[in-house]
């Protein structure tokens, strides 16, 4: 089968197409755990990298968080926290969704997001536009999270492309730098106008 060598715009999800966590979500989860916000926030983020990368299940992740807070890790508490957490990351920027979908007329379009596997399942169920993309890579599903080189290499292999075929878009400089280190081009996202200009300049005319 011939390889499709059209250029590929590879998007991050949160902070680019989807919005960051809902304001007040961590407060709500901390209150559910009867613990101060700062302690909850520390425990929440300390165990997040292996959860994002698919090395912890949701149950194991929340068990670790609750253990750090000296709170009981019963099944009902874990499930309530899990669902609240998923909901807190569920918003998208509809203008960016439209931009991404329209971009497929000019290039292949793919997604690489740091997101736990159960969050990914919920996002796929709620956001049907994801199925229009040429490839969707969720860290919790592929076993590697940005800025690990393996996360980018997964996309290169999955799309049958070369690193130089990609423009990677992310709102975090460290992830864009990691993409460049393995041969992808990159753009740090600060808004749709700047993104559109960067994509227009990068794509062949």
Coordinates of N, CA and C in Angstrom, one line a residue:
X1 N 0.9 -1.2 0.0 CA 0.0 0.0 0.0 C 0.9 1.2 0.0
X2 N 0.6 2.2 -0.9 CA 1.5 3.4 -0.9 C 1.3 4.2 0.3
X3 N 2.4 4.8 0.8 CA 2.4 5.7 2.0 C 1.9 7.1 1.6
X4 N 1.0 7.6 2.4 CA 0.4 8.9 2.2 C 1.4 9.9 2.8
X5 N 2.1 10.7 1.9 CA 3.2 11.6 2.4 C 2.7 13.0 2.5
X6 N 1.3 13.2 2.5 CA 0.9 14.6 2.7 C 1.3 15.0 4.1
X7 N 1.5 16.3 4.3 CA 2.0 16.8 5.6 C 0.9 16.5 6.7
X8 N 1.4 16.4 7.9 CA 0.5 16.1 9.0 C 0.6 17.1 10.1
X9 N -0.5 17.7 10.5 CA -0.6 18.6 11.7 C -1.0 17.8 12.9
X10 N -0.2 17.7 13.9 CA -0.4 16.8 15.0 C -0.7 17.7 16.2
X11 N -1.9 17.6 16.7 CA -2.4 18.5 17.8 C -2.4 17.9 19.2
X12 N -2.0 18.7 20.1 CA -2.3 18.4 21.5 C -3.8 18.6 21.7
X13 N -4.3 18.1 22.8 CA -5.7 18.3 23.1 C -6.0 19.4 24.1
X14 N -5.6 19.2 25.4 CA -6.0 20.2 26.4 C -5.1 21.4 26.3
X15 N -5.8 22.6 26.3 CA -5.1 23.8 26.2 C -4.9 24.3 24.7
X16 N -5.4 23.4 23.8 CA -5.3 23.8 22.4 C -6.7 23.6 21.8
X17 N -7.2 22.4 21.7 CA -8.6 22.1 21.2 C -9.6 22.0 22.3
X18 N -9.2 21.4 23.4 CA -10.0 21.3 24.6 C -9.5 22.3 25.6
X19 N -10.4 22.6 26.5 CA -10.1 23.6 27.6 C -9.4 22.9 28.7
X20 N -8.7 23.6 29.5 CA -8.1 23.1 30.7 C -9.1 22.7 31.7
X21 N -8.7 22.2 32.8 CA -9.6 21.7 33.8 C -10.6 22.8 34.3
X22 N -11.8 22.4 34.5 CA -12.9 23.3 35.0 C -12.4 24.0 36.3
X23 N -12.6 25.3 36.4 CA -12.3 26.0 37.6 C -13.1 25.5 38.8
X24 N -12.5 25.2 39.9 CA -13.2 24.7 41.1 C -13.3 23.2 41.2
X25 N -12.8 22.5 40.1 CA -12.9 21.1 40.2 C -12.1 20.4 41.2
X26 N -10.9 20.9 41.4 CA -10.0 20.4 42.4 C -10.6 20.7 43.8
X27 N -11.1 21.9 44.0 CA -11.8 22.2 45.3 C -12.9 21.2 45.6
X28 N -13.7 20.9 44.6 CA -14.8 20.0 44.8 C -14.3 18.6 45.2
X29 N -13.3 18.1 44.5 CA -12.7 16.8 44.9 C -12.0 16.8 46.2
X30 N -11.4 17.9 46.5 CA -10.7 18.0 47.9 C -11.8 18.0 49.0
X31 N -12.9 18.7 48.7 CA -14.0 18.7 49.7 C -14.6 17.3 49.9
X32 N -14.7 16.6 48.8 CA -15.2 15.2 48.9 C -14.3 14.3 49.7
X33 N -13.0 14.6 49.7 CA -12.0 13.9 50.5 C -11.8 14.4 51.9
X34 N -12.5 15.5 52.2 CA -12.4 16.2 53.5 C -10.9 16.5 53.8
X35 N -10.3 17.1 52.8 CA -8.9 17.4 53.0 C -8.6 18.8 52.4
X36 N -7.6 19.5 52.9 CA -7.3 20.9 52.3 C -6.9 20.8 50.8
X37 N -7.2 21.9 50.1 CA -7.0 21.9 48.7 C -5.5 21.7 48.3
X38 N -4.6 22.3 49.1 CA -3.2 22.2 48.7 C -2.7 20.8 48.8
X39 N -3.1 20.1 49.9 CA -2.7 18.7 50.1 C -3.3 17.8 49.0
X40 N -4.6 18.1 48.6 CA -5.2 17.3 47.6 C -4.6 17.5 46.2
X41 N -4.3 18.8 45.9 CA -3.7 19.1 44.7 C -2.3 18.4 44.5
X42 N -1.5 18.4 45.6 CA -0.2 17.7 45.6 C -0.4 16.3 45.3
X43 N -1.3 15.6 46.0 CA -1.5 14.2 45.8 C -2.0 13.9 44.4
X44 N -2.9 14.7 43.9 CA -3.6 14.6 42.6 C -2.5 14.6 41.5
X45 N -1.6 15.6 41.5 CA -0.6 15.7 40.4 C 0.6 14.8 40.6
X46 N 0.9 14.4 41.8 CA 2.1 13.6 42.1 C 1.9 12.2 41.3
X47 N 0.8 11.7 41.3 CA 0.5 10.3 40.7 C 0.0 10.4 39.3
X48 N -0.1 11.6 38.8 CA -0.8 11.8 37.5 C 0.1 11.2 36.3
X49 N 1.4 11.4 36.3 CA 2.2 11.0 35.1 C 2.0 9.5 34.8
X50 N 2.1 8.6 35.8 CA 1.9 7.1 35.4 C 0.5 6.8 35.1
X51 N -0.5 7.6 35.6 CA -1.9 7.4 35.2 C -2.1 7.8 33.8
X52 N -1.6 9.0 33.4 CA -1.6 9.5 32.1 C -1.0 8.5 31.1
X53 N 0.1 7.9 31.5 CA 0.8 7.0 30.6 C 0.3 5.6 30.6
X54 N -0.8 5.3 31.2 CA -1.4 4.0 31.2 C -0.7 3.0 32.1
X55 N 0.2 3.5 33.0 CA 0.9 2.6 33.9 C 0.2 2.4 35.3
X56 N -0.9 3.1 35.5 CA -1.8 3.0 36.6 C -3.2 2.9 36.1
X57 N -4.0 2.0 36.6 CA -5.4 2.1 36.4 C -6.1 3.2 37.1
X58 N -7.3 3.5 36.8 CA -8.0 4.6 37.5 C -8.1 4.2 39.0
X59 N -8.4 3.0 39.3 CA -8.6 2.5 40.7 C -7.3 2.7 41.4
X60 N -6.2 2.2 40.8 CA -4.9 2.3 41.5 C -4.5 3.8 41.7
X61 N -4.7 4.6 40.7 CA -4.4 6.1 40.8 C -5.1 6.7 42.0
X62 N -6.4 6.5 42.1 CA -7.2 7.1 43.2 C -6.8 6.5 44.5
X63 N -6.5 5.2 44.5 CA -6.0 4.6 45.8 C -4.8 5.2 46.3
X64 N -3.8 5.5 45.4 CA -2.6 6.2 45.7 C -2.9 7.6 46.3
X65 N -3.8 8.3 45.6 CA -4.1 9.7 46.0 C -4.7 9.7 47.4
X66 N -5.7 8.8 47.6 CA -6.4 8.7 48.9 C -5.4 8.3 50.0
X67 N -4.5 7.4 49.7 CA -3.5 6.9 50.6 C -2.7 8.1 51.1
X68 N -2.2 8.9 50.1 CA -1.4 10.0 50.5 C -2.1 11.0 51.4
X69 N -3.4 11.0 51.3 CA -4.3 11.9 52.1 C -4.8 11.3 53.4
X70 N -4.4 10.0 53.6 CA -4.8 9.2 54.8 C -6.3 9.1 54.8
X71 N -6.9 8.9 53.6 CA -8.3 8.8 53.5 C -8.7 7.3 53.0
X72 N -9.8 6.8 53.4 CA -10.2 5.4 53.0 C -10.4 5.4 51.5
X73 N -9.9 4.3 50.8 CA -10.0 4.2 49.4 C -11.1 3.2 49.1
X74 N -12.4 3.5 49.4 CA -13.5 2.6 49.2 C -13.9 2.8 47.7
X75 N -14.6 1.8 47.2 CA -15.0 1.8 45.8 C -15.9 3.0 45.4
X76 N -16.9 3.3 46.3 CA -17.8 4.4 46.0 C -17.1 5.8 45.9
X77 N -16.1 6.0 46.8 CA -15.3 7.3 46.8 C -14.5 7.3 45.6
X78 N -13.8 6.2 45.2 CA -13.0 6.2 44.0 C -13.8 6.5 42.8
X79 N -15.0 5.9 42.7 CA -15.8 6.1 41.5 C -16.4 7.6 41.4
X80 N -16.7 8.1 42.5 CA -17.2 9.5 42.5 C -16.1 10.5 42.1
X81 N -14.9 10.2 42.7 CA -13.8 11.1 42.3 C -13.4 10.9 40.8
X82 N -13.5 9.7 40.3 CA -13.1 9.4 38.9 C -14.1 10.1 38.0
X83 N -15.4 10.0 38.3 CA -16.3 10.7 37.4 C -16.3 12.2 37.5
X84 N -16.1 12.7 38.6 CA -15.9 14.2 38.8 C -14.7 14.7 38.0
X85 N -13.6 13.9 38.1 CA -12.4 14.2 37.4 C -12.6 14.2 35.9
X86 N -13.2 13.2 35.4 CA -13.5 13.1 33.9 C -14.3 14.3 33.5
X87 N -15.4 14.6 34.2 CA -16.2 15.8 33.9 C -15.4 17.1 33.9
X88 N -14.5 17.2 34.7 CA -13.7 18.4 34.9 C -12.8 18.7 33.6
X89 N -12.6 17.7 32.8 CA -11.7 17.8 31.7 C -12.5 17.6 30.4
X90 N -13.8 17.9 30.4 CA -14.7 17.5 29.2 C -15.0 18.6 28.3
X91 N -14.5 19.8 28.5 CA -14.9 21.0 27.7 C -14.0 21.1 26.5
X92 N -14.6 21.5 25.3 CA -13.8 21.8 24.1 C -14.1 23.2 23.7
X93 N -13.1 23.7 22.9 CA -13.3 25.0 22.2 C -13.9 24.8 20.9
X94 N -15.1 25.1 20.7 CA -15.8 24.7 19.4 C -15.2 25.4 18.2
X95 N -14.6 26.6 18.4 CA -13.9 27.3 17.3 C -12.7 26.5 16.8
X96 N -12.0 25.9 17.8 CA -10.8 25.1 17.5 C -11.2 23.8 16.8
X97 N -12.3 23.2 17.3 CA -12.8 22.0 16.7 C -13.1 22.2 15.2
X98 N -13.8 23.3 14.9 CA -14.1 23.6 13.6 C -12.8 23.8 12.7
X99 N -11.9 24.5 13.3 CA -10.6 24.8 12.6 C -9.9 23.5 12.3
X100 N -9.8 22.6 13.2 CA -9.2 21.3 13.0 C -9.9 20.5 12.0
X101 N -11.2 20.4 12.0 CA -11.9 19.7 11.0 C -11.7 20.2 9.6
X102 N -11.7 21.5 9.5 CA -11.6 22.2 8.2 C -10.2 22.0 7.6
X103 N -9.2 21.9 8.5 CA -7.8 21.7 8.1 C -7.6 20.4 7.3
X104 N -8.4 19.5 7.5 CA -8.2 18.2 6.8 C -8.4 18.3 5.3
X105 N -8.9 19.4 4.8 CA -8.9 19.7 3.4 C -7.6 19.9 2.8
X106 N -6.6 20.3 3.7 CA -5.3 20.7 3.3 C -4.2 19.8 3.8
X107 N -4.4 19.0 4.8 CA -3.4 18.2 5.4 C -4.0 17.0 6.1
X108 N -3.2 16.0 6.4 CA -3.7 15.0 7.4 C -3.6 15.7 8.8
X109 N -4.6 15.3 9.6 CA -4.7 15.9 11.0 C -4.8 14.7 12.0
X110 N -3.9 14.8 13.0 CA -3.9 13.8 14.1 C -3.9 14.5 15.5
X111 N -4.0 13.6 16.5 CA -4.1 14.1 17.8 C -3.2 13.3 18.7
X112 N -2.4 14.0 19.6 CA -1.6 13.3 20.6 C -1.8 14.0 21.9
X113 N -2.5 13.3 22.8 CA -2.9 13.9 24.1 C -2.4 13.0 25.3
X114 N -2.0 13.7 26.3 CA -1.8 13.1 27.6 C -3.1 13.0 28.3
X115 N -3.6 11.8 28.4 CA -5.0 11.6 29.0 C -5.1 10.1 29.5
X116 N -5.6 9.9 30.7 CA -5.7 8.5 31.1 C -6.7 7.7 30.2
X117 N -6.6 6.4 30.2 CA -7.4 5.6 29.3 C -8.9 5.8 29.6
X118 N -9.3 5.8 30.8 CA -10.7 5.9 31.1 C -11.3 7.3 30.7
X119 N -10.4 8.4 30.8 CA -10.8 9.7 30.3 C -10.9 9.7 28.8
X120 N -10.0 9.0 28.2 CA -10.0 8.9 26.7 C -11.3 8.2 26.2
X121 N -11.7 7.2 26.9 CA -12.9 6.5 26.5 C -14.1 7.4 26.6
X122 N -14.2 8.2 27.6 CA -15.3 9.2 27.8 C -15.2 10.3 26.8
X123 N -14.0 10.7 26.4 CA -13.9 11.8 25.4 C -14.3 11.3 24.1
X124 N -13.9 10.1 23.7 CA -14.3 9.5 22.4 C -15.8 9.3 22.3
X125 N -16.4 8.9 23.4 CA -17.9 8.8 23.4 C -18.6 10.1 23.3
X126 N -18.0 11.2 23.8 CA -18.7 12.5 23.8 C -18.4 13.3 22.6
X127 N -17.3 13.1 21.9 CA -16.8 14.0 20.9 C -16.6 13.2 19.6
X128 N -17.7 13.1 18.8 CA -17.7 12.3 17.6 C -16.7 12.8 16.5
X129 N -16.3 14.1 16.6 CA -15.4 14.7 15.6 C -14.0 14.0 15.6
X130 N -13.7 13.4 16.8 CA -12.4 12.7 16.9 C -12.3 11.6 15.9
X131 N -13.4 11.0 15.5 CA -13.4 9.9 14.5 C -13.1 10.4 13.1
X132 N -13.2 11.7 12.9 CA -12.9 12.3 11.6 C -11.4 12.4 11.3
X133 N -10.6 12.4 12.4 CA -9.2 12.6 12.3 C -8.4 11.4 11.7
X134 N -7.2 11.6 11.2 CA -6.5 10.6 10.6 C -5.9 9.6 11.6
X135 N -5.6 10.1 12.8 CA -5.1 9.2 13.9 C -5.3 9.9 15.2
X136 N -5.7 9.2 16.2 CA -5.9 9.7 17.6 C -5.0 8.9 18.5
X137 N -4.1 9.5 19.2 CA -3.2 8.8 20.1 C -3.4 9.4 21.5
X138 N -3.9 8.6 22.4 CA -4.1 8.9 23.8 C -3.1 8.2 24.6
X139 N -2.4 9.0 25.4 CA -1.2 8.4 26.2 C -1.6 7.2 27.0
X140 N -2.8 7.2 27.6 CA -3.2 6.1 28.4 C -3.4 4.8 27.6
X141 N -3.7 5.0 26.3 CA -3.9 3.9 25.5 C -2.6 3.3 24.8
X142 N -1.6 4.3 24.6 CA -0.4 3.9 23.8 C 0.7 3.6 24.8
X143 N 0.6 3.9 26.1 CA 1.6 3.5 27.0 C 2.8 4.5 27.1
X144 N 2.6 5.7 26.6 CA 3.7 6.7 26.6 C 3.0 8.0 26.6
X145 N 3.6 9.0 27.4 CA 3.1 10.3 27.5 C 4.1 11.3 27.1
X146 N 3.7 12.4 26.5 CA 4.6 13.5 26.2 C 5.2 14.0 27.6
X147 N 6.4 14.4 27.6 CA 7.4 14.6 26.5 C 8.2 13.4 26.1
X148 N 7.8 12.2 26.5 CA 8.6 11.0 26.2 C 8.7 10.8 24.7
X149 N 9.9 10.5 24.1 CA 10.0 10.4 22.7 C 9.1 9.3 22.1
X150 N 8.8 8.3 22.9 CA 8.0 7.2 22.4 C 6.6 7.6 22.0
X151 N 6.1 8.7 22.7 CA 4.8 9.2 22.3 C 4.7 9.7 20.9
X152 N 5.8 10.5 20.5 CA 5.8 11.0 19.2 C 6.2 10.0 18.2
X153 N 7.0 9.0 18.6 CA 7.4 8.0 17.6 C 6.2 7.1 17.3
X154 N 5.3 6.9 18.3 CA 4.1 6.1 18.0 C 3.3 6.8 16.9
X155 N 3.2 8.1 16.9 CA 2.4 8.8 15.8 C 3.1 8.7 14.5
X156 N 4.4 8.8 14.5 CA 5.2 8.7 13.2 C 4.9 7.3 12.6
X157 N 5.0 6.3 13.4 CA 4.9 4.9 12.9 C 3.4 4.6 12.5
X158 N 2.5 5.1 13.3 CA 1.1 4.8 13.1 C 0.6 5.5 11.8
X159 N 1.2 6.6 11.4 CA 0.8 7.3 10.2 C 1.6 7.0 9.0
X160 N 2.6 6.1 9.2 CA 3.4 5.7 8.1 C 4.2 6.8 7.5
X161 N 4.7 7.7 8.3 CA 5.3 9.0 7.9 C 6.7 9.1 8.4
X162 N 7.3 10.2 8.0 CA 8.7 10.6 8.6 C 8.5 11.7 9.5
X163 N 9.4 11.8 10.5 CA 9.2 12.9 11.5 C 9.1 14.3 10.8
X164 N 9.8 14.5 9.7 CA 9.8 15.8 9.1 C 8.4 16.1 8.4
X165 N 7.5 15.1 8.3 CA 6.2 15.3 7.8 C 5.3 16.0 8.8
X166 N 5.7 16.2 10.0 CA 4.8 16.6 11.1 C 5.1 18.1 11.5
X167 N 4.0 18.8 11.8 CA 4.0 20.0 12.6 C 3.2 19.7 13.9
X168 N 3.9 19.7 15.0 CA 3.3 19.4 16.3 C 2.9 20.7 17.0
X169 N 1.6 20.8 17.5 CA 1.0 21.9 18.1 C 0.7 21.6 19.6
X170 N 1.3 22.4 20.5 CA 1.1 22.1 21.9 C 1.2 23.5 22.6
X171 N 0.5 23.6 23.7 CA 0.6 24.9 24.5 C 1.8 24.9 25.5
X172 N 2.5 23.7 25.6 CA 3.6 23.6 26.5 C 4.9 23.6 25.8
X173 N 5.8 24.5 26.1 CA 7.1 24.6 25.4 C 7.9 23.3 25.5
X174 N 7.9 22.6 26.7 CA 8.6 21.4 26.9 C 8.2 20.3 26.0
X175 N 6.9 20.2 25.7 CA 6.5 19.2 24.7 C 6.8 19.5 23.3
X176 N 6.8 20.8 22.9 CA 7.2 21.2 21.6 C 8.7 20.9 21.4
X177 N 9.5 21.2 22.4 CA 10.9 21.0 22.4 C 11.2 19.5 22.2
X178 N 10.5 18.7 22.9 CA 10.6 17.2 22.9 C 10.3 16.7 21.5
X179 N 9.3 17.3 20.9 CA 8.9 16.9 19.5 C 10.0 17.2 18.5
X180 N 10.5 18.4 18.7 CA 11.6 18.9 17.8 C 12.9 18.0 18.0
X181 N 13.1 17.5 19.2 CA 14.3 16.7 19.4 C 14.2 15.4 18.7
X182 N 13.0 14.9 18.3 CA 12.9 13.6 17.6 C 12.6 13.9 16.1
X183 N 12.7 15.2 15.6 CA 12.7 15.5 14.2 C 11.4 16.1 13.7
X184 N 10.4 16.3 14.6 CA 9.2 17.0 14.2 C 9.4 18.5 14.2
X185 N 8.6 19.2 13.4 CA 8.6 20.6 13.5 C 7.6 20.9 14.6
X186 N 7.6 22.1 15.2 CA 6.7 22.4 16.3 C 6.3 23.9 16.4
X187 N 5.2 24.1 17.0 CA 4.6 25.4 17.2 C 4.0 25.5 18.6
X188 N 4.4 26.5 19.4 CA 3.8 26.6 20.8 C 2.5 27.4 20.6
X189 N 1.4 26.8 21.0 CA 0.1 27.4 20.8 C -0.2 28.5 21.8
X190 N -0.5 29.7 21.4 CA -0.9 30.8 22.2 C -2.3 31.3 21.8
X191 N -2.8 30.8 20.7 CA -4.1 31.3 20.3 C -4.3 30.9 18.8
X192 N -5.6 30.9 18.4 CA -5.9 30.4 17.1 C -5.3 31.2 16.0
X193 N -5.3 32.5 16.1 CA -4.7 33.4 15.1 C -3.3 33.1 14.8
X194 N -2.5 33.0 15.8 CA -1.1 32.6 15.7 C -0.9 31.2 15.1
X195 N -1.8 30.3 15.5 CA -1.7 29.0 15.0 C -2.0 29.0 13.5
X196 N -3.0 29.6 13.1 CA -3.4 29.7 11.7 C -2.3 30.2 10.8
X197 N -1.6 31.2 11.3 CA -0.5 31.8 10.6 C 0.7 30.8 10.5
X198 N 1.0 30.1 11.6 CA 2.0 29.1 11.6 C 1.7 28.0 10.6
X199 N 0.5 27.5 10.6 CA 0.1 26.4 9.8 C 0.2 26.8 8.3
X200 N -0.3 28.0 8.0 CA -0.3 28.5 6.6 C 1.1 28.6 6.1
X201 N 2.0 29.1 7.0 CA 3.4 29.2 6.5 C 4.1 27.9 6.4
X202 N 3.7 26.9 7.1 CA 4.3 25.5 7.1 C 3.8 24.7 5.9
X203 N 2.5 24.8 5.6 CA 2.0 23.9 4.6 C 2.4 24.4 3.2
X204 N 2.7 23.4 2.3 CA 3.0 23.8 0.9 C 1.9 24.6 0.3
X205 N 2.2 25.5 -0.6 CA 1.1 26.3 -1.3 C 0.9 25.7 -2.7

